[in-house]
């Protein structure tokens, strides 16, 4: 018996069922943890901050003002946006020109944009992760991968507590981007809208 076979024999023997090849992998994942909704939202904010991303909680009627303040603070002049971004999110921001991704902006235009504004599919409190699936207000993947600044709007009802909860709600056939903090040299800001 070679070293490889010996290692595999030991691995099989370590699992219940022994060395007979019928190994049952335990799947006792935590599915739903009864946590108050406010605590889930607060945990998301804490975890996002732990990952070097800024987070701000606003009421729905404060969304446009908060977006304007965040974009003006970054001196953003041109901001890439998905073609289906809700009209109320960027209503006539003085000095900020939205660049609609319709037709798709080329990589050079995206690289020259001062940032991007999107929504998300959902967010995960436990990990401080935002998930985009190309759905409404999210655009295509390149839209969030190229600009150096990403401002993402997360509605409080989109925040789930655990990763298994998120996986159950996502469509595995959509292109999923899981964002846990900003990539090197980039910034991520999140607006949590509490309806």
Short mmCIF file of C-alpha atoms in Angstrom, two decimals:
data_model
loop_
_atom_site.label_atom_id
_atom_site.label_comp_id
_atom_site.label_asym_id
_atom_site.label_seq_id
_atom_site.Cartn_x
_atom_site.Cartn_y
_atom_site.Cartn_z
CA UNK A 1 0.00 0.00 0.00
CA UNK A 2 1.36 3.43 -1.00
CA UNK A 3 1.28 6.62 1.04
CA UNK A 4 -1.76 7.93 -0.83
CA UNK A 5 -3.80 4.81 -0.13
CA UNK A 6 -2.76 4.87 3.54
CA UNK A 7 -3.87 8.51 3.93
CA UNK A 8 -7.22 7.79 2.26
CA UNK A 9 -7.70 4.71 4.47
CA UNK A 10 -7.14 6.84 7.57
CA UNK A 11 -9.53 9.54 6.37
CA UNK A 12 -12.27 6.96 5.68
CA UNK A 13 -11.72 5.32 9.05
CA UNK A 14 -12.13 8.65 10.82
CA UNK A 15 -15.73 9.04 9.61
CA UNK A 16 -18.72 7.18 11.02
CA UNK A 17 -19.32 4.15 8.84
CA UNK A 18 -15.67 3.21 8.92
CA UNK A 19 -13.67 1.93 6.00
CA UNK A 20 -16.54 0.43 4.01
CA UNK A 21 -16.74 3.38 1.56
CA UNK A 22 -20.25 4.44 2.67
CA UNK A 23 -19.32 7.69 4.39
CA UNK A 24 -22.07 9.98 5.63
CA UNK A 25 -20.95 13.58 5.89
CA UNK A 26 -22.68 15.41 8.74
CA UNK A 27 -24.86 18.27 7.45
CA UNK A 28 -26.09 19.76 10.70
CA UNK A 29 -25.72 23.34 9.47
CA UNK A 30 -27.31 26.10 11.41
CA UNK A 31 -30.34 27.00 9.29
CA UNK A 32 -32.28 29.64 11.17
CA UNK A 33 -31.25 31.29 14.36
CA UNK A 34 -33.99 33.17 16.21
CA UNK A 35 -32.38 36.60 16.50
CA UNK A 36 -34.31 39.86 16.77
CA UNK A 37 -34.41 41.72 13.44
CA UNK A 38 -32.76 44.80 14.91
CA UNK A 39 -29.83 42.71 16.15
CA UNK A 40 -29.34 41.19 12.68
CA UNK A 41 -29.21 44.66 11.10
CA UNK A 42 -26.83 45.92 13.80
CA UNK A 43 -24.56 42.88 13.35
CA UNK A 44 -24.41 43.54 9.61
CA UNK A 45 -23.29 47.13 10.28
CA UNK A 46 -20.60 45.93 12.71
CA UNK A 47 -19.25 43.28 10.35
CA UNK A 48 -19.18 45.67 7.39
CA UNK A 49 -17.20 48.18 9.48
CA UNK A 50 -14.81 45.37 10.53
CA UNK A 51 -14.07 44.84 6.82
CA UNK A 52 -12.93 48.46 6.21
CA UNK A 53 -16.16 49.51 4.56
CA UNK A 54 -18.26 52.47 5.63
CA UNK A 55 -21.89 51.88 6.56
CA UNK A 56 -24.64 54.37 7.23
CA UNK A 57 -28.22 53.65 8.31
CA UNK A 58 -30.91 55.90 6.86
CA UNK A 59 -34.68 56.02 6.57
CA UNK A 60 -36.11 55.58 3.07
CA UNK A 61 -36.97 59.26 2.76
CA UNK A 62 -33.34 60.16 3.59
CA UNK A 63 -31.79 57.93 0.91
CA UNK A 64 -31.29 60.55 -1.83
CA UNK A 65 -29.79 63.08 0.60
CA UNK A 66 -27.45 60.46 2.11
CA UNK A 67 -26.31 59.34 -1.35
CA UNK A 68 -25.64 62.94 -2.35
CA UNK A 69 -23.62 63.57 0.81
CA UNK A 70 -21.53 60.43 0.32
CA UNK A 71 -20.84 61.15 -3.36
CA UNK A 72 -20.06 64.82 -2.73
CA UNK A 73 -17.68 63.83 0.10
CA UNK A 74 -15.73 61.78 -2.46
CA UNK A 75 -15.92 64.63 -4.98
CA UNK A 76 -17.54 62.23 -7.43
CA UNK A 77 -18.35 63.97 -10.71
CA UNK A 78 -19.24 60.98 -12.92
CA UNK A 79 -20.84 57.88 -11.45
CA UNK A 80 -21.62 54.68 -13.32
CA UNK A 81 -25.10 53.32 -12.63
CA UNK A 82 -27.11 50.31 -13.82
CA UNK A 83 -29.65 51.18 -16.51
CA UNK A 84 -32.50 50.21 -14.16
CA UNK A 85 -31.36 52.16 -11.09
CA UNK A 86 -34.50 53.56 -9.40
CA UNK A 87 -35.05 57.17 -10.47
CA UNK A 88 -35.47 58.42 -6.91
CA UNK A 89 -31.95 57.39 -5.90
CA UNK A 90 -30.07 60.05 -7.85
CA UNK A 91 -32.59 62.83 -8.45
CA UNK A 92 -30.65 65.66 -10.08
CA UNK A 93 -27.56 65.60 -7.91
CA UNK A 94 -25.85 68.89 -8.49
CA UNK A 95 -22.38 68.32 -9.90
CA UNK A 96 -22.78 64.54 -10.23
CA UNK A 97 -23.44 63.07 -13.67
CA UNK A 98 -24.85 59.51 -13.74
CA UNK A 99 -23.38 57.37 -16.53
CA UNK A 100 -26.09 54.84 -17.37
CA UNK A 101 -24.70 51.47 -18.39
CA UNK A 102 -26.98 51.35 -21.44
CA UNK A 103 -25.46 50.63 -23.89
CA UNK A 104 -22.76 48.97 -21.76
CA UNK A 105 -19.93 51.32 -20.87
CA UNK A 106 -16.54 50.16 -22.12
CA UNK A 107 -13.79 49.32 -19.58
CA UNK A 108 -12.02 52.64 -20.18
CA UNK A 109 -15.19 54.63 -19.40
CA UNK A 110 -15.74 52.54 -16.25
CA UNK A 111 -12.15 53.09 -15.15
CA UNK A 112 -12.57 56.86 -15.57
CA UNK A 113 -15.80 56.95 -13.54
CA UNK A 114 -15.45 58.29 -10.02
CA UNK A 115 -17.54 55.42 -8.70
CA UNK A 116 -20.57 53.22 -9.14
CA UNK A 117 -23.93 53.16 -7.38
CA UNK A 118 -25.88 49.88 -7.17
CA UNK A 119 -28.40 47.97 -5.15
CA UNK A 120 -27.91 44.34 -4.13
CA UNK A 121 -29.67 40.97 -4.10
CA UNK A 122 -29.15 40.51 -0.36
CA UNK A 123 -26.67 40.98 2.46
CA UNK A 124 -25.38 38.62 5.15
CA UNK A 125 -25.04 39.91 8.71
CA UNK A 126 -22.81 37.12 10.00
CA UNK A 127 -20.07 37.86 7.45
CA UNK A 128 -20.72 41.49 6.50
CA UNK A 129 -21.15 40.40 2.90
CA UNK A 130 -23.18 42.01 0.12
CA UNK A 131 -24.31 39.71 -2.71
CA UNK A 132 -25.07 40.96 -6.21
CA UNK A 133 -26.79 38.71 -8.76
CA UNK A 134 -27.23 41.03 -11.73
CA UNK A 135 -30.85 41.71 -10.76
CA UNK A 136 -32.68 45.03 -10.50
CA UNK A 137 -30.46 48.03 -9.74
CA UNK A 138 -27.30 45.91 -9.76
CA UNK A 139 -26.13 45.87 -13.36
CA UNK A 140 -23.53 43.59 -14.83
CA UNK A 141 -20.44 42.39 -12.95
CA UNK A 142 -17.95 44.70 -14.70
CA UNK A 143 -19.91 47.67 -13.42
CA UNK A 144 -18.78 46.98 -9.83
CA UNK A 145 -15.38 45.46 -10.57
CA UNK A 146 -13.70 48.34 -12.38
CA UNK A 147 -14.56 51.68 -10.65
CA UNK A 148 -12.50 52.46 -7.56
CA UNK A 149 -15.49 53.37 -5.39
CA UNK A 150 -18.72 51.40 -4.88
CA UNK A 151 -21.76 52.84 -3.12
CA UNK A 152 -24.23 50.02 -2.48
CA UNK A 153 -27.79 50.41 -1.24
CA UNK A 154 -29.03 47.60 1.00
CA UNK A 155 -32.64 47.58 2.19
CA UNK A 156 -32.97 46.28 5.75
CA UNK A 157 -35.34 43.50 4.63
CA UNK A 158 -32.57 42.20 2.33
CA UNK A 159 -30.30 41.40 5.27
CA UNK A 160 -30.27 37.76 6.37
CA UNK A 161 -28.47 36.46 9.42
CA UNK A 162 -26.46 33.48 8.12
CA UNK A 163 -24.81 32.22 4.93
CA UNK A 164 -27.17 29.19 4.66
CA UNK A 165 -30.14 31.59 4.73
CA UNK A 166 -28.54 33.57 1.91
CA UNK A 167 -27.83 30.49 -0.19
CA UNK A 168 -31.46 29.38 0.09
CA UNK A 169 -32.67 32.78 -1.18
CA UNK A 170 -30.25 33.08 -4.10
CA UNK A 171 -30.69 31.62 -7.58
CA UNK A 172 -27.57 29.52 -8.34
CA UNK A 173 -28.06 30.16 -12.06
CA UNK A 174 -27.47 33.91 -11.69
CA UNK A 175 -23.94 35.37 -11.77
CA UNK A 176 -23.23 35.89 -8.06
CA UNK A 177 -20.69 38.40 -6.72
CA UNK A 178 -20.05 38.10 -2.98
CA UNK A 179 -18.45 41.30 -1.65
CA UNK A 180 -16.96 41.20 1.85
CA UNK A 181 -15.19 44.52 2.13
CA UNK A 182 -13.44 46.56 -0.52
CA UNK A 183 -10.75 45.08 -2.76
CA UNK A 184 -7.24 46.50 -2.35
CA UNK A 185 -7.04 50.12 -3.43
CA UNK A 186 -10.82 50.51 -3.61
CA UNK A 187 -13.52 51.78 -1.29
CA UNK A 188 -16.94 50.38 -0.41
CA UNK A 189 -19.72 52.36 1.22
CA UNK A 190 -23.05 50.85 2.17
CA UNK A 191 -26.30 52.64 2.81
CA UNK A 192 -28.68 50.50 4.86
CA UNK A 193 -32.21 51.72 4.20
CA UNK A 194 -34.54 51.01 7.06
CA UNK A 195 -38.04 51.19 5.59
#
